PDB file of C-alpha atoms in Angstrom:
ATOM      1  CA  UNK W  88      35.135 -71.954 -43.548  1.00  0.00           C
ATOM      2  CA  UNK W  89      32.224 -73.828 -41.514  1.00  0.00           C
ATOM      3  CA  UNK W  90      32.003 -70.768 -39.228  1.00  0.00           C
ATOM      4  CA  UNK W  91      31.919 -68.014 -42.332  1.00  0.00           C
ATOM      5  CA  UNK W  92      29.119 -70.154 -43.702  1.00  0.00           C
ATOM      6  CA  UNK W  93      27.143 -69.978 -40.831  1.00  0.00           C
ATOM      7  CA  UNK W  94      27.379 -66.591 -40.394  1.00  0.00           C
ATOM      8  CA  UNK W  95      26.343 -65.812 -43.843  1.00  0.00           C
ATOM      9  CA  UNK W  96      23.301 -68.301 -43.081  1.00  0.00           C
ATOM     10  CA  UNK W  97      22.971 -65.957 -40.397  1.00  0.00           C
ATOM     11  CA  UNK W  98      22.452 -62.854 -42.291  1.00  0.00           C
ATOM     12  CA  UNK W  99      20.270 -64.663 -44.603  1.00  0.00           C
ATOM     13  CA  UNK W 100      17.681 -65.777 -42.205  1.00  0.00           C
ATOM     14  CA  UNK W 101      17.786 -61.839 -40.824  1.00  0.00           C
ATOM     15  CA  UNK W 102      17.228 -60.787 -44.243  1.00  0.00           C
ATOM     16  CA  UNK W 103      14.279 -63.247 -44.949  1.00  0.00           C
ATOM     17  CA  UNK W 104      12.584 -62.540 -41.260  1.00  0.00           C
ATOM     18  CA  UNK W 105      13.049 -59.005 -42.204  1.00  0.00           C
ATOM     19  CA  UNK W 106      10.983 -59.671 -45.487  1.00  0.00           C
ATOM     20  CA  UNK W 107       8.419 -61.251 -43.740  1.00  0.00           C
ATOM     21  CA  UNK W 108       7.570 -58.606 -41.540  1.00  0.00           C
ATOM     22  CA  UNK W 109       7.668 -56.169 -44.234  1.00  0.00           C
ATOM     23  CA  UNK W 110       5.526 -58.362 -45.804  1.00  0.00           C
ATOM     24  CA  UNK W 111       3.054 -58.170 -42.999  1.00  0.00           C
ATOM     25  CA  UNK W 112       3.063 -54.591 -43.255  1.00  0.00           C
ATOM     26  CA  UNK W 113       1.616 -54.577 -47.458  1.00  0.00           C
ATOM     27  CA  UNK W 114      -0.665 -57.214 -46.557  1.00  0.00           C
ATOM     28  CA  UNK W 115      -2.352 -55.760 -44.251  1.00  0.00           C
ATOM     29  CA  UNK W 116      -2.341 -51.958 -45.671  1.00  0.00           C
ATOM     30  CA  UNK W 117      -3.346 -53.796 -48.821  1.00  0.00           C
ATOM     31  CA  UNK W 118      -6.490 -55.789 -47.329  1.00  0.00           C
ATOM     32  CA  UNK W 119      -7.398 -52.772 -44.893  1.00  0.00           C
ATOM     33  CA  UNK W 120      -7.320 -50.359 -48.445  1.00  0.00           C
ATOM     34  CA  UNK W 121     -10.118 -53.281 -50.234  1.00  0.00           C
ATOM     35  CA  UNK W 122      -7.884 -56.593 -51.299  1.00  0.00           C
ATOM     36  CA  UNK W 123      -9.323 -58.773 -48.700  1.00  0.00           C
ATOM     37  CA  UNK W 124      -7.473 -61.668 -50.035  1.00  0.00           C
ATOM     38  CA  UNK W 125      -4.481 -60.352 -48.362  1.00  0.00           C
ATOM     39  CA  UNK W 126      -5.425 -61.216 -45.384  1.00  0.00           C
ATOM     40  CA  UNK W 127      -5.700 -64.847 -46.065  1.00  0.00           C
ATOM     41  CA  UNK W 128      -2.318 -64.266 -47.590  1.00  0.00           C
ATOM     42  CA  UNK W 129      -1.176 -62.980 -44.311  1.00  0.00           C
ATOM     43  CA  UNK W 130      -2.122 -65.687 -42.333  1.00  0.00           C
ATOM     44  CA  UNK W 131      -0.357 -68.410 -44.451  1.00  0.00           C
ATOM     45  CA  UNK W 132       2.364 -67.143 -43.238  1.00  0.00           C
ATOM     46  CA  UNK W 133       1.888 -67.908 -39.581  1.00  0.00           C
ATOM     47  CA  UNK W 134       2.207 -71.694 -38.177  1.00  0.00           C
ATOM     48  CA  UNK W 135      -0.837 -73.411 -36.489  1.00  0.00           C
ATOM     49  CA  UNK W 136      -0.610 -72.171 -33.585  1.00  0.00           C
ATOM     50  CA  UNK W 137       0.615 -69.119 -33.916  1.00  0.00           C
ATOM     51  CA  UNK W 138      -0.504 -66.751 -31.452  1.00  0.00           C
ATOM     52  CA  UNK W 139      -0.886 -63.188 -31.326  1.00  0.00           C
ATOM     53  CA  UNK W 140      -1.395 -61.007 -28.545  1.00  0.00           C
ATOM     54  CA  UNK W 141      -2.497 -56.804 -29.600  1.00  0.00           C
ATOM     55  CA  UNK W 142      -2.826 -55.640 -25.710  1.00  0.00           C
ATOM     56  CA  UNK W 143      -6.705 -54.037 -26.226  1.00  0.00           C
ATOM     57  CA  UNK W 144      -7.054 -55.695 -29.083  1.00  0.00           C
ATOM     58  CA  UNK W 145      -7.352 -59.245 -27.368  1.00  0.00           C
ATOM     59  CA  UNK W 146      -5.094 -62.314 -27.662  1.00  0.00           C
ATOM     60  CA  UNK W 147      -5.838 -65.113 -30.665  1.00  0.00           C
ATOM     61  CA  UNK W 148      -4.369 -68.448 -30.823  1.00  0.00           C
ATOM     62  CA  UNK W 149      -4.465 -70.468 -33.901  1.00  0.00           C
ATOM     63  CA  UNK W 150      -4.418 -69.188 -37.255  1.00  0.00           C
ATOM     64  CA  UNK W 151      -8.586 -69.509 -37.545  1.00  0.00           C
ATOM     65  CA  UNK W 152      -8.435 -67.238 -34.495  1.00  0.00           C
ATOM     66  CA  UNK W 153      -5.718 -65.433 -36.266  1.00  0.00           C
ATOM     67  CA  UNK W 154      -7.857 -64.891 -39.292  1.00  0.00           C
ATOM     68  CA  UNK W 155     -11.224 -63.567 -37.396  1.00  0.00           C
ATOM     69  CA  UNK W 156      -8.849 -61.196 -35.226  1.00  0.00           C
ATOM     70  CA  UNK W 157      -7.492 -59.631 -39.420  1.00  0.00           C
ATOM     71  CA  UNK W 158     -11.270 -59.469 -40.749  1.00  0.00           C
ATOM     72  CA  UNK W 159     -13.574 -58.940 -37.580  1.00  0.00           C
ATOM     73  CA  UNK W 160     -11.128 -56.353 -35.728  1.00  0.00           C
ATOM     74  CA  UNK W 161      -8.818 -55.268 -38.107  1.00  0.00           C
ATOM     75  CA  UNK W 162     -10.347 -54.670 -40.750  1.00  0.00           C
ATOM     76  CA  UNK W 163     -14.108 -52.899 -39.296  1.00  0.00           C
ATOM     77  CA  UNK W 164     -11.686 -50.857 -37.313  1.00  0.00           C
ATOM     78  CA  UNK W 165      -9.258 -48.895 -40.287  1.00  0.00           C
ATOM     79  CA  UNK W 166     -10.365 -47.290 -43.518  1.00  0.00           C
ATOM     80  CA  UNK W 167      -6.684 -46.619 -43.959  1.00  0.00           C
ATOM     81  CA  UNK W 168      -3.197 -48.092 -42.479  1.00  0.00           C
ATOM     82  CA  UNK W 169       0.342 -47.265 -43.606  1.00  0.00           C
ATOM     83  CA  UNK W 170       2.359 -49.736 -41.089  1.00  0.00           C
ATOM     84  CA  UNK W 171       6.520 -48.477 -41.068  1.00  0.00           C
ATOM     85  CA  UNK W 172       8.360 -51.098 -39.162  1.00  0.00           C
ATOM     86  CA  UNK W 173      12.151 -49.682 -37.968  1.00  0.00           C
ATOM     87  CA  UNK W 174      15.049 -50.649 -35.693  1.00  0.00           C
ATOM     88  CA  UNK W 175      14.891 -54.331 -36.231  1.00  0.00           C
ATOM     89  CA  UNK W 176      16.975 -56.560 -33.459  1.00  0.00           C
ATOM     90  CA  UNK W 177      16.742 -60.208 -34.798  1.00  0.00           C
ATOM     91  CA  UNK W 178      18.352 -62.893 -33.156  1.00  0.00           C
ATOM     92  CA  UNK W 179      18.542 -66.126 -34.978  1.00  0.00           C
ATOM     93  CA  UNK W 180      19.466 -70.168 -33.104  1.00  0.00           C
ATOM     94  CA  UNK W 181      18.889 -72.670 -35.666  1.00  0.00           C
ATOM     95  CA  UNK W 182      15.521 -73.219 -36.914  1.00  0.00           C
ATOM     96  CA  UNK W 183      14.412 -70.354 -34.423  1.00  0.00           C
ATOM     97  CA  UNK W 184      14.496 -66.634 -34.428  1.00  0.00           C
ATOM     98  CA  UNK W 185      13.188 -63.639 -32.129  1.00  0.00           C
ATOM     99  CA  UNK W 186      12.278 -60.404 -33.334  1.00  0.00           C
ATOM    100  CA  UNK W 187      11.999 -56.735 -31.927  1.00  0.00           C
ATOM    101  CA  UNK W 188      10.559 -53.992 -33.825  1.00  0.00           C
ATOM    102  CA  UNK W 189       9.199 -50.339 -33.579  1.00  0.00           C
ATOM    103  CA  UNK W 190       6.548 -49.606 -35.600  1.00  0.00           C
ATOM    104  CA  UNK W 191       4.831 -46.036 -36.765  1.00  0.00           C
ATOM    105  CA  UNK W 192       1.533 -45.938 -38.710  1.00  0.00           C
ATOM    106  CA  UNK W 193      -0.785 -43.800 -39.890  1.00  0.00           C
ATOM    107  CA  UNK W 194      -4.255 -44.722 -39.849  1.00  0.00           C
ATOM    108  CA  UNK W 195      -7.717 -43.270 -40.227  1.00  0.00           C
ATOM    109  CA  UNK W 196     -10.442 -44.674 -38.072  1.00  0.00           C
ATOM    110  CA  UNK W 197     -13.415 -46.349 -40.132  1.00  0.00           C
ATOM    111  CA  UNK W 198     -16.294 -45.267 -37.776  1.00  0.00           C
ATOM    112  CA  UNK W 199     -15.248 -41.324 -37.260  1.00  0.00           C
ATOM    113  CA  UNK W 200     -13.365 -41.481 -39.881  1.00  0.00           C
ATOM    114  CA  UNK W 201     -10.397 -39.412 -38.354  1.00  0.00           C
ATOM    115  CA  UNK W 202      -6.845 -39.352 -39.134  1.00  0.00           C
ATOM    116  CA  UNK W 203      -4.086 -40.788 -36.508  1.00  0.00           C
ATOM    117  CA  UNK W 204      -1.092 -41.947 -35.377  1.00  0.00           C
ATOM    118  CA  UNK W 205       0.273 -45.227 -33.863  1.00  0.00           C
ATOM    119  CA  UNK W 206       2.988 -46.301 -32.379  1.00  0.00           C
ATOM    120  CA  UNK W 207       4.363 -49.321 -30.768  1.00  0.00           C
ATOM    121  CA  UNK W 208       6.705 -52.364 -30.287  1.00  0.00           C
ATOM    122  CA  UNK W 209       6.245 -55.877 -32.020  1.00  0.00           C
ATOM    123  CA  UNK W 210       8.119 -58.939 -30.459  1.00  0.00           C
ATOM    124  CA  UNK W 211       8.117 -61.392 -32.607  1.00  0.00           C
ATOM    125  CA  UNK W 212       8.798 -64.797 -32.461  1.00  0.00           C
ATOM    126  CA  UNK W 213       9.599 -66.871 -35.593  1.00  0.00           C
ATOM    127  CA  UNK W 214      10.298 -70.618 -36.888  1.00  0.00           C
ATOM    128  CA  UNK W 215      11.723 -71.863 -40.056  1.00  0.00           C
ATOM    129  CA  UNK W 216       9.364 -74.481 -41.672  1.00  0.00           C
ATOM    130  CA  UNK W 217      10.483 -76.494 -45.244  1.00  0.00           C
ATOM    131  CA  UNK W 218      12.514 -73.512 -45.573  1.00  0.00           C
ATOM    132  CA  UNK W 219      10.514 -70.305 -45.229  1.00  0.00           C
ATOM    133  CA  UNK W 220      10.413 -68.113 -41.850  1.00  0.00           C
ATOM    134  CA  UNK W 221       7.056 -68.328 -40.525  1.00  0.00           C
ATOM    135  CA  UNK W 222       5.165 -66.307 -37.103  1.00  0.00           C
ATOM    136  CA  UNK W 223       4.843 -68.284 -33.830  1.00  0.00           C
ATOM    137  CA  UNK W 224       3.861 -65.665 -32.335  1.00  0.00           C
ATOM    138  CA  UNK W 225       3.456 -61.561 -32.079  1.00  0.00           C
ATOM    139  CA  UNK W 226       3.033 -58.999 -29.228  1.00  0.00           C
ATOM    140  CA  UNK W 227       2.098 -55.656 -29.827  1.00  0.00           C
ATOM    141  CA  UNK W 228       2.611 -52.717 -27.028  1.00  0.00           C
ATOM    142  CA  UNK W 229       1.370 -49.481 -28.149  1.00  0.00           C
ATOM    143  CA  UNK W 230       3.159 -46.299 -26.913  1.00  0.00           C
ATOM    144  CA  UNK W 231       0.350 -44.410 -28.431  1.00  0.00           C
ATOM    145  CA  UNK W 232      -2.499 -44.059 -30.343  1.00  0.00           C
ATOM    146  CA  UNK W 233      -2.812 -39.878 -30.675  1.00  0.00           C
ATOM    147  CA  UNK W 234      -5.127 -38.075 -33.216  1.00  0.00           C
ATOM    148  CA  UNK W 235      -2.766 -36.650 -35.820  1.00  0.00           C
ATOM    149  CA  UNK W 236      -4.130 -32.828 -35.194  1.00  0.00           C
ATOM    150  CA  UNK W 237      -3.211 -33.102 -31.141  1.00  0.00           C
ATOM    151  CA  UNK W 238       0.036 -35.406 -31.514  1.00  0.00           C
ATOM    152  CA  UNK W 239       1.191 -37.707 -28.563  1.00  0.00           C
ATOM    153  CA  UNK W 240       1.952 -34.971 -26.025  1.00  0.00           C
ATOM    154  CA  UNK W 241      -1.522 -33.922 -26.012  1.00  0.00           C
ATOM    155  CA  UNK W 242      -3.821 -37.268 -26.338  1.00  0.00           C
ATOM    156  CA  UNK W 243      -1.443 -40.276 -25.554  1.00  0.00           C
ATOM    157  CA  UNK W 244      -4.277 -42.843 -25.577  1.00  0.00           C
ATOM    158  CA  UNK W 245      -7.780 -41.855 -27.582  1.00  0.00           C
ATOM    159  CA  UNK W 246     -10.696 -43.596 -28.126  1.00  0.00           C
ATOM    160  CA  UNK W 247     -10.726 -45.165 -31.056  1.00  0.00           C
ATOM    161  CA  UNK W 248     -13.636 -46.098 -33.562  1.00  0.00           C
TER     162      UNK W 248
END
């Protein structure tokens, strides 16, 4: 009986981490689309120090770093973000979890205000705190970023602003 318990806690804890990273995905569609509060909502849901590393984007450590990387990147970079997280692998040990996604988005560039795609990986690593699964940490790896008229076969890697 112990061991079915477990492994329904188990499946719980997947199902919760997989909340919170779709969670991530409205919050941050939401504040890049005008409800800046979500981003403060967002980072709530990382530890202290948390740390996130987004390749050319720059590594932040800290959730004040956290924030600033949301609001002063972010945010001045997108007029428009739908994030589509897929093929979760979630491996949970205790109070401890790691996380592997692949994520698709479309996005429009604030500056040149052109439409385009992303894609990438997000490793994830996660800690249970009074209860609630929270971000220590997240690595992105872009495959691409392509302009949605020339696809990934074309432009693998444009400019973006």
């Amino acid at each position: 009986m112990d061991e079915l318990k477990g492994k329904i806690q188990t499946l719980l804890d997947i199902e919760a981490i997989k909340n919170l990273r779709a969670l991530y995905c409205y919050l941050v569609d939401g504040a890049i689309a005008g409800d800046k509060s979500r981003y403060d909502e967002l980072v709530s849901r990382f530890v202290d120090d948390a740390w996130l590393d987004f390749n050319v984007f720059g590594y932040y450590e800290g959730k004040e770093a956290i924030a600033k990387f949301f609001r002063e990147i972010v945010d001045p970079l997108w007029s428009y973000a739908a994030h589509m997280v897929m093929n979760p692998i979630i491996e949970v040990s205790g109070d401890q979890a790691n996380g592997r996604w692949f994520v698709h988005a479309l996005a429009t560039t604030r500056e040149s205000n052109r439409a385009l795609w992303v894609q990438g990986r997000y490793d994830e690593q996660y800690v249970r705190v009074n209860g609630d699964w929270k971000w220590k940490s997240i690595t992105f790896t872009p495959d691409f970023y392509t302009p949605f008229d020339e696809g990934w076969a074309k432009t693998k890697m444009m400019k973006l602003g």
